[in-house]
Short mmCIF file of C-alpha atoms in Angstrom, two decimals:
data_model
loop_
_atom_site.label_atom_id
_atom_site.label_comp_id
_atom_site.label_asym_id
_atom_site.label_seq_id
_atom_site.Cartn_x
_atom_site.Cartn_y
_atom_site.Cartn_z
CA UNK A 1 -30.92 16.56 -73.18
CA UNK A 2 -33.33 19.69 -72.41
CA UNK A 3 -35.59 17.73 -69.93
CA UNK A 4 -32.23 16.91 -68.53
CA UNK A 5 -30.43 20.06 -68.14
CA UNK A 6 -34.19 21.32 -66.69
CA UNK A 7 -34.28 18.48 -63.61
CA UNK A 8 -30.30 19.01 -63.11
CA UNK A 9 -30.86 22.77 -62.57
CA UNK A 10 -33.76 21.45 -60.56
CA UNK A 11 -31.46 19.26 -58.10
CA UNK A 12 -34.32 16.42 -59.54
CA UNK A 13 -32.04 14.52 -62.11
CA UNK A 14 -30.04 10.94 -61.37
CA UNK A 15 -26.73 9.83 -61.15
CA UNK A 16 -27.08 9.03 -64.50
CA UNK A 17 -28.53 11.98 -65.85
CA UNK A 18 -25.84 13.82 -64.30
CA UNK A 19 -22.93 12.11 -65.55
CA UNK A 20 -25.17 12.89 -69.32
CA UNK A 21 -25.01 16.82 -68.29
CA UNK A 22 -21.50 16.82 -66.94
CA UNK A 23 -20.63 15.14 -70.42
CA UNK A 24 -22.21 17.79 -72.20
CA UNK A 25 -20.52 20.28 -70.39
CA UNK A 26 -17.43 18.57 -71.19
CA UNK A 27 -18.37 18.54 -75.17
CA UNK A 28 -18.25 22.09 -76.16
CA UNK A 29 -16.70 24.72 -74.98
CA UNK A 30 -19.68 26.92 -75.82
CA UNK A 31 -21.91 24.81 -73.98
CA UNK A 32 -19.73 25.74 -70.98
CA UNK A 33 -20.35 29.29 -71.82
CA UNK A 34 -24.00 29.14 -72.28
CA UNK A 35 -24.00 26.92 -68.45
CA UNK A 36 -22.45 29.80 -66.74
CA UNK A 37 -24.09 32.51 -67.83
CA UNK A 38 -27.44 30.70 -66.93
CA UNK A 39 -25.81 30.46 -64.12
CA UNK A 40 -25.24 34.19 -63.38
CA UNK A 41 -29.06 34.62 -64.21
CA UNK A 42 -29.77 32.73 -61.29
CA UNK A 43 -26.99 34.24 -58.84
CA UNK A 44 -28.32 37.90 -59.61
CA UNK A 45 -32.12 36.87 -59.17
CA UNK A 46 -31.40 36.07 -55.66
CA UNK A 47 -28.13 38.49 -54.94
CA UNK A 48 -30.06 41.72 -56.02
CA UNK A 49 -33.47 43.21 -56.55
CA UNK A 50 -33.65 42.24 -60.07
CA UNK A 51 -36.37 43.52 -62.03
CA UNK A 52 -39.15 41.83 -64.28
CA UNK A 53 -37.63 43.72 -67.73
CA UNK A 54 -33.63 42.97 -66.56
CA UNK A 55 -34.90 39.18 -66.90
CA UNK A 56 -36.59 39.53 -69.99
CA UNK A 57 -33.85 41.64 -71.35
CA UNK A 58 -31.28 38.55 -70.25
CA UNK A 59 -33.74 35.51 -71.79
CA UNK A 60 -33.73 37.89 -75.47
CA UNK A 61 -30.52 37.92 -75.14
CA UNK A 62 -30.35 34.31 -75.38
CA UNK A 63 -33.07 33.59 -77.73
CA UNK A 64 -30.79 35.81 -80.32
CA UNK A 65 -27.87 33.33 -79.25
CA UNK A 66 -29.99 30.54 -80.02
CA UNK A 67 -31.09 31.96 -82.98
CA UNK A 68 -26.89 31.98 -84.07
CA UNK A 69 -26.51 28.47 -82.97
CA UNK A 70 -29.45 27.11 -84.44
CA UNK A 71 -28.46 28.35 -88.33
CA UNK A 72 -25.01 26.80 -87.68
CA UNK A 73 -27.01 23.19 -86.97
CA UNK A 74 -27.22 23.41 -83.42
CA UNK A 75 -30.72 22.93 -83.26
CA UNK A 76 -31.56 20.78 -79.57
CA UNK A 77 -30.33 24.61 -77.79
CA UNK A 78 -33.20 26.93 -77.82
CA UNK A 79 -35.70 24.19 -76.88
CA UNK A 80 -33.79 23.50 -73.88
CA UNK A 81 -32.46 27.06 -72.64
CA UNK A 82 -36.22 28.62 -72.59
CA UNK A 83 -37.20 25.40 -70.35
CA UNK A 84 -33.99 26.47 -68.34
CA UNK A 85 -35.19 30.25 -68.54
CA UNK A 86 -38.59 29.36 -66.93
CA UNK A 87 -36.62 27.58 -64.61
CA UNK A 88 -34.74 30.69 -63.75
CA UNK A 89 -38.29 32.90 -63.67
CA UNK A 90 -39.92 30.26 -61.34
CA UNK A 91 -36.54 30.27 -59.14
CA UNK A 92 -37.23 34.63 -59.29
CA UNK A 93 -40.67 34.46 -57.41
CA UNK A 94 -39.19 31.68 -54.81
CA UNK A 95 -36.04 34.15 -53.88
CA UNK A 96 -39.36 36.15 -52.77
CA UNK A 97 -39.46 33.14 -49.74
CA UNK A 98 -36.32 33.69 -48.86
CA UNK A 99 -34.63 30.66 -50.24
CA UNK A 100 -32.40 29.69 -53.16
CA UNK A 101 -31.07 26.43 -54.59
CA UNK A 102 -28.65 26.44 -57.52
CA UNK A 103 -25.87 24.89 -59.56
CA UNK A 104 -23.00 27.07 -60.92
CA UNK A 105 -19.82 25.48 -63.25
CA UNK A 106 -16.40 25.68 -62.10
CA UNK A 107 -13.69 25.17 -64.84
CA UNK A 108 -9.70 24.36 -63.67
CA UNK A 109 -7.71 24.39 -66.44
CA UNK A 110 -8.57 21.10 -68.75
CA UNK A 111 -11.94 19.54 -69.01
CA UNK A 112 -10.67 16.88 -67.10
CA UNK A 113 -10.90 18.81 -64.22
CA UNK A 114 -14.01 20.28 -64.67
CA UNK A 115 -16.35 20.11 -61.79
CA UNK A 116 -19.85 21.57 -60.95
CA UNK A 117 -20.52 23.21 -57.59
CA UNK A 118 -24.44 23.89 -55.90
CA UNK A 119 -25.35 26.64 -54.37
CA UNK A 120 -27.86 27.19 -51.33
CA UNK A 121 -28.63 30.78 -49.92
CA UNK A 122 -31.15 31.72 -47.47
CA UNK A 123 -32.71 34.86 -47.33
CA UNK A 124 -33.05 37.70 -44.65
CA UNK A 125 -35.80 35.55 -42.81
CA UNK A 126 -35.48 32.27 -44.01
CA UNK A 127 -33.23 29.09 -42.63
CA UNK A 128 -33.32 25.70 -44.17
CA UNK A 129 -31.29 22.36 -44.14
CA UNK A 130 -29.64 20.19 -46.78
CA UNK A 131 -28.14 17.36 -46.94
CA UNK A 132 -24.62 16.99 -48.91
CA UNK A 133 -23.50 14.12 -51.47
CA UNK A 134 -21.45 12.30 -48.29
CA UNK A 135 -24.73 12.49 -46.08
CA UNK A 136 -23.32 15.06 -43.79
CA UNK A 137 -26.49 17.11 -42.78
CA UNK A 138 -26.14 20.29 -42.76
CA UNK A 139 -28.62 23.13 -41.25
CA UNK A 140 -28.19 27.47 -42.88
CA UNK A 141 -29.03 30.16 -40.66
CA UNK A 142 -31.04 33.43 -42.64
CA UNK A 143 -28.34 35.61 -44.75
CA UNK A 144 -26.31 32.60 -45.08
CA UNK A 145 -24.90 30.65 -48.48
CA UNK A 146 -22.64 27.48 -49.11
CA UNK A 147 -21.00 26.38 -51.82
CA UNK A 148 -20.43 22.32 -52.04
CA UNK A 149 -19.09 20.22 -55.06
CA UNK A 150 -21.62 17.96 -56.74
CA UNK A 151 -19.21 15.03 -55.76
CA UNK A 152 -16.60 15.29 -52.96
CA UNK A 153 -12.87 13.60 -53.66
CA UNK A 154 -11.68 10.58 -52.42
CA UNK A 155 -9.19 12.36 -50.37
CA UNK A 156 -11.33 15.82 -48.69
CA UNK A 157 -14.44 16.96 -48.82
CA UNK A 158 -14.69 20.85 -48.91
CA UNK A 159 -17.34 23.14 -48.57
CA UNK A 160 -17.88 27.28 -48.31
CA UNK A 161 -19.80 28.84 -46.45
CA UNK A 162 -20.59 32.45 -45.55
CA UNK A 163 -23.61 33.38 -42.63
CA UNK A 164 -24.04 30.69 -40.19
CA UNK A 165 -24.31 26.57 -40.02
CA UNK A 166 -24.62 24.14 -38.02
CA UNK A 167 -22.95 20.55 -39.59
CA UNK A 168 -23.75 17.06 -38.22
CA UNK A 169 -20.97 15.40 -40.23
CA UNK A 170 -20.68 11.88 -41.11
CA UNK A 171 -17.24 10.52 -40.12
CA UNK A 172 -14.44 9.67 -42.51
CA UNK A 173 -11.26 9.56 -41.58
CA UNK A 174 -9.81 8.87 -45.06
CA UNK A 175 -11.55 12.34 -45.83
CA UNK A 176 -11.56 15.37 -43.97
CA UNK A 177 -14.13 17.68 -43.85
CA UNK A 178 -13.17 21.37 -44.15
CA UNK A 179 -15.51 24.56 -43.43
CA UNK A 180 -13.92 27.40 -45.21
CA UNK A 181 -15.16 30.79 -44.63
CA UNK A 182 -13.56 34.67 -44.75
CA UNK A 183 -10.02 34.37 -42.60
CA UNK A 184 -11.37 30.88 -41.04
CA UNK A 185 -11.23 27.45 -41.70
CA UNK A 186 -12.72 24.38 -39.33
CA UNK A 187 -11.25 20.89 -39.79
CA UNK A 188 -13.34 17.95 -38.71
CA UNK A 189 -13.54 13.92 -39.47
CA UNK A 190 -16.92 13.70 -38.24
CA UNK A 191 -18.72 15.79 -35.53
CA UNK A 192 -21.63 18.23 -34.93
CA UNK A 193 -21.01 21.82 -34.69
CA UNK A 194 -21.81 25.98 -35.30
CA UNK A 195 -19.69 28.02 -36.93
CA UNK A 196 -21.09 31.43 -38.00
CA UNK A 197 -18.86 34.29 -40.47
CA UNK A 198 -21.09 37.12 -41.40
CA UNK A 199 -19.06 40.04 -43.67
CA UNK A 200 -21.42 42.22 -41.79
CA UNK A 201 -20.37 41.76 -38.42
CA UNK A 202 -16.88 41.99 -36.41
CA UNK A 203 -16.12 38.40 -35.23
CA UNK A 204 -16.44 35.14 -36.30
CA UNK A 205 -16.86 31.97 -34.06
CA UNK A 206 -17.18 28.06 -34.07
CA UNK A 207 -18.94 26.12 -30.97
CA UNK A 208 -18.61 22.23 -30.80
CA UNK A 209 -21.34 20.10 -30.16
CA UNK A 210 -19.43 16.28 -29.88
CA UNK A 211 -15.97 14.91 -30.97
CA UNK A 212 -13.09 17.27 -31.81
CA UNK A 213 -12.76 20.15 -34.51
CA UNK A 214 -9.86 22.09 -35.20
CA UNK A 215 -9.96 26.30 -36.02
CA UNK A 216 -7.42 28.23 -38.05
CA UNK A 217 -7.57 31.70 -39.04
CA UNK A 218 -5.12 31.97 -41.66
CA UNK A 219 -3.53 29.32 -43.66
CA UNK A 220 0.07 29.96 -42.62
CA UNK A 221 -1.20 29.14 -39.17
CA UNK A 222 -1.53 26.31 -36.72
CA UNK A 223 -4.14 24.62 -35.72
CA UNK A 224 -5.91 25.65 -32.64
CA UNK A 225 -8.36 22.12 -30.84
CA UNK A 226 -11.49 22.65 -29.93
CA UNK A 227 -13.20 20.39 -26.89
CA UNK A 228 -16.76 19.46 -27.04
CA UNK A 229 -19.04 22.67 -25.00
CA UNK A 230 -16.44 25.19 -25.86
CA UNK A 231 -16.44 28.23 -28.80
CA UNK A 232 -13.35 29.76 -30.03
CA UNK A 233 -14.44 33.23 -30.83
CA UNK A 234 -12.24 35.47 -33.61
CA UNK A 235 -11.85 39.55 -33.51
CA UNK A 236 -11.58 40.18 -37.53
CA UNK A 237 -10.28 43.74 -36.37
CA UNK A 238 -7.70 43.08 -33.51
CA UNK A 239 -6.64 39.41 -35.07
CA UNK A 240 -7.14 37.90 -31.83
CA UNK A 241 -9.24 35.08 -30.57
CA UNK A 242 -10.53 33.83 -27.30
CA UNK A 243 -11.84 30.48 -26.22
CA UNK A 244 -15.12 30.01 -23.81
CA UNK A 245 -16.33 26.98 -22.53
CA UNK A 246 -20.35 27.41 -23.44
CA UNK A 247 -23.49 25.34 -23.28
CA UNK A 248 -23.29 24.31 -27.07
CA UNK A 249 -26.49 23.13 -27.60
CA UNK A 250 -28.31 26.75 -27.05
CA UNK A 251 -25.96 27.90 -29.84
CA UNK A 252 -27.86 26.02 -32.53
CA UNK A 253 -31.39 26.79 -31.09
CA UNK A 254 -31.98 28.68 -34.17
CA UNK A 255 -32.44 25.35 -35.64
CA UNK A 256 -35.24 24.49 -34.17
CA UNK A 257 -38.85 25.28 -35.71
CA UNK A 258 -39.80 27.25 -32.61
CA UNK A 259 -38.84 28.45 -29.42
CA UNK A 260 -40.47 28.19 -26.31
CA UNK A 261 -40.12 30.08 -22.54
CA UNK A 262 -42.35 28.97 -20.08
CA UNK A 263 -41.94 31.35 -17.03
CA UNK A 264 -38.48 31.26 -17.82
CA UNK A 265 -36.09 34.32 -16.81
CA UNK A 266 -35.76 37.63 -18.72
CA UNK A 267 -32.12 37.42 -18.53
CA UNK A 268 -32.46 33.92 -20.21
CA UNK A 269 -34.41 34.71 -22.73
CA UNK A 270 -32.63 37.60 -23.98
CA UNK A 271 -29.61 35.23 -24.30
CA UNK A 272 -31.21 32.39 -26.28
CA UNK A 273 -33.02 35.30 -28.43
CA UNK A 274 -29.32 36.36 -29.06
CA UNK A 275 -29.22 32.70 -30.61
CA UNK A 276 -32.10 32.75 -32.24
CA UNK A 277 -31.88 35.95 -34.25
CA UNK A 278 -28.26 36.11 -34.29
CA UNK A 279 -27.74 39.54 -32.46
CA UNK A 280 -26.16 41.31 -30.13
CA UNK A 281 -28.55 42.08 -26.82
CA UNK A 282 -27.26 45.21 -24.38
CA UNK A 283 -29.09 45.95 -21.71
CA UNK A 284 -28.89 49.32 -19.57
CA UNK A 285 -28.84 49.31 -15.86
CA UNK A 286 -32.20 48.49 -14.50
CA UNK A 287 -33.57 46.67 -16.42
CA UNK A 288 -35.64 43.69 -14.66
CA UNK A 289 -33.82 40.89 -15.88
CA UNK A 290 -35.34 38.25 -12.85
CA UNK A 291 -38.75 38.72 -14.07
CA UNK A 292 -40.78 35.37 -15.05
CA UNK A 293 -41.87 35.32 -18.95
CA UNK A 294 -43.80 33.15 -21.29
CA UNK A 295 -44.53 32.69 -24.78
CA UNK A 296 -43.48 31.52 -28.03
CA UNK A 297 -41.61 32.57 -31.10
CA UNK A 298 -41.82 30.82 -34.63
CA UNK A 299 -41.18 32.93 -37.80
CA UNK A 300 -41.91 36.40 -36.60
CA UNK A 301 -39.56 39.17 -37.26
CA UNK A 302 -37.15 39.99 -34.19
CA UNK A 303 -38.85 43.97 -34.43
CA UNK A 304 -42.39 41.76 -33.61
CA UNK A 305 -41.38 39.95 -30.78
CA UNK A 306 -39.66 43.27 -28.74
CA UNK A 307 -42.77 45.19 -29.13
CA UNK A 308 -44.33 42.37 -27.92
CA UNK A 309 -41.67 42.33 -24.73
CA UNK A 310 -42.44 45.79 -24.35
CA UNK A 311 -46.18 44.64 -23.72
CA UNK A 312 -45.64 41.90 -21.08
CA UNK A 313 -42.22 43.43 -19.51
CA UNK A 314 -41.48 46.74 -18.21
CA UNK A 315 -38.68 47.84 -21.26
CA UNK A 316 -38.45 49.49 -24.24
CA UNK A 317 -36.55 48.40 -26.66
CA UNK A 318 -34.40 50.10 -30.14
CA UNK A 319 -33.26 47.52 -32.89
CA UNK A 320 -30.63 48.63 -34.87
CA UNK A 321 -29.13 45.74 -37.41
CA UNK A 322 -27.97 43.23 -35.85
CA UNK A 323 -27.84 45.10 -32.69
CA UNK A 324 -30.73 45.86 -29.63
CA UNK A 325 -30.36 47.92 -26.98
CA UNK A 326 -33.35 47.70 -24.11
CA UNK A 327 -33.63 49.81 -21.48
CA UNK A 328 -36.06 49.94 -18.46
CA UNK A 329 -39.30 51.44 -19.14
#
């Protein structure tokens, strides 16, 4: 089982080798124990600037665990934990990339209805795609996580998500596919569209690619359609929403490996940078927004590229967060 549990943790193992784990899980209530508190190793090596001795500290703290099991007969556990622990230290110095892939346990009530949930989080510079147990493909923006069942039900399929994505979902109509994030929830049978819910910022918003979605913001609400090239947009402090009809396909630009302006307009490429690094551009009068620019951006920090703008355009620039204010030079 500890080669196993090791490629599970890995996302590596078979169907088969995951229906052996999940009945493990399902064996011993201790073993359910031990599973999430691996699990919490992982969470707070990404989550927070963990240090070298915390981790140390944690994997002692399970060797003297081990130690306990092992003298009551239990003697397969410390073998496989320490492979799960450098698991854990390997998955440490790749949160250092920016990117995080993990499993976490999720108990309701009996075993019966025991389930295991992944989890994928990107970092502050990072974006990445995945592709869920239906085949829905799904794409994270940087700061973003979500939270999907190892296997969907028959009847919905139900992910979490927090940052931004952008889902191409494969259609079902026997199983919806739900989006929930903080005060918003997207319901889709199959489709390809944004939806972005930072706790840092003020609104929320989905855009719709093809077919139809529909956007809630509370669950004692109604449903509110969205068309294909519109966003509904939510304000989290006024509780109101608006509804824009948009070019959808520069909202998920930020998908792409690079972007590219060839003499393209100031004033457009301020608004696909918006998309890009997921900001908020405001620009003071006179600032030249009909002048001709280009060049290219890949993975360079948005602070990079505006002191480059300030070399090749007449602005200055002040980044703030999530927020950039340019001005005329």
């Amino acid at each position: 089982m500890n080669e196993i549990i090791v490629r599970y943790l890995n996302g590596e193992a078979t169907l088969e080798e995951k229906q052996q784990v999940l009945a493990w899980l399902r064996k011993d209530r201790e073993n359910k124990k031990i599973f999430s508190e691996i699990r919490d190793i992982w969470i707070a090596s990404i989550s927070s600037a963990i240090s070298d001795e915390e981790v140390c500290d944690a994997f002692a703290y399970f060797e003297q665990r081990i130690d306990r099991h092992e003298r009551k007969g239990i003697k397969h556990t410390r073998y496989s934990l320490w492979h799960i622990a450098a698991a854990a230290a390997i998955l440490l110095l790749c949160s250092l990339s920016g990117y995080f892939f993990g499993k976490q346990s999720a108990f309701t009530g009996t075993t019966e209805n025991m389930f295991v949930m992944n989890q994928v989080i990107m970092g502050d510079e990072s974006k990445g795609n995945i592709t869920l147990p239906d085949g829905t493909k799904v794409w994270l923006n940087a700061n973003s996580k979500i939270s999907y069942p190892e296997m969907f039900l028959q009847d919905v399929r139900k992910v979490k998500l927090e940052g931004e994505a952008y889902f191409d979902v494969i259609h079902n109509a026997q199983s919806p596919f739900i989006v929930e994030s903080d005060r918003m929830e997207v319901n889709v049978l199959g489709t390809q569209f944004d939806t972005k819910n930072y706790a840092t910022q003020s609104y929320s918003e989905t855009t719709l690619l093809t077919g139809k979605v529909e956007v809630r913001f509370s669950s004692d609400s109604e449903f509110i359609l969205l068309e294909p090239n519109h966003t509904i947009s939510f304000d989290k402090q006024k509780n109101t929403f608006s509804i824009h009809e948009v070019k959808a396909k520069d909202y998920i630009i930020w998908t792409n490996d690079k972007l590219t302006f060839t003499n393209e307009l100031l004033s457009d490429i301020l608004y696909k940078m918006e998309k890009w690094y997921n900001i908020r551009i405001t620009c003071a009068d006179g600032v030249p927004l009909d002048q001709r620019l280009s060049f290219t951006i890949r993975r360079e920090p948005k602070e990079e590229i505006f002191k480059l703008l300030e070399l090749i355009a007449p602005i200055k620039s002040n980044v703030e967060g999530y927020n950039v204010f340019i001005r005329k030079k």
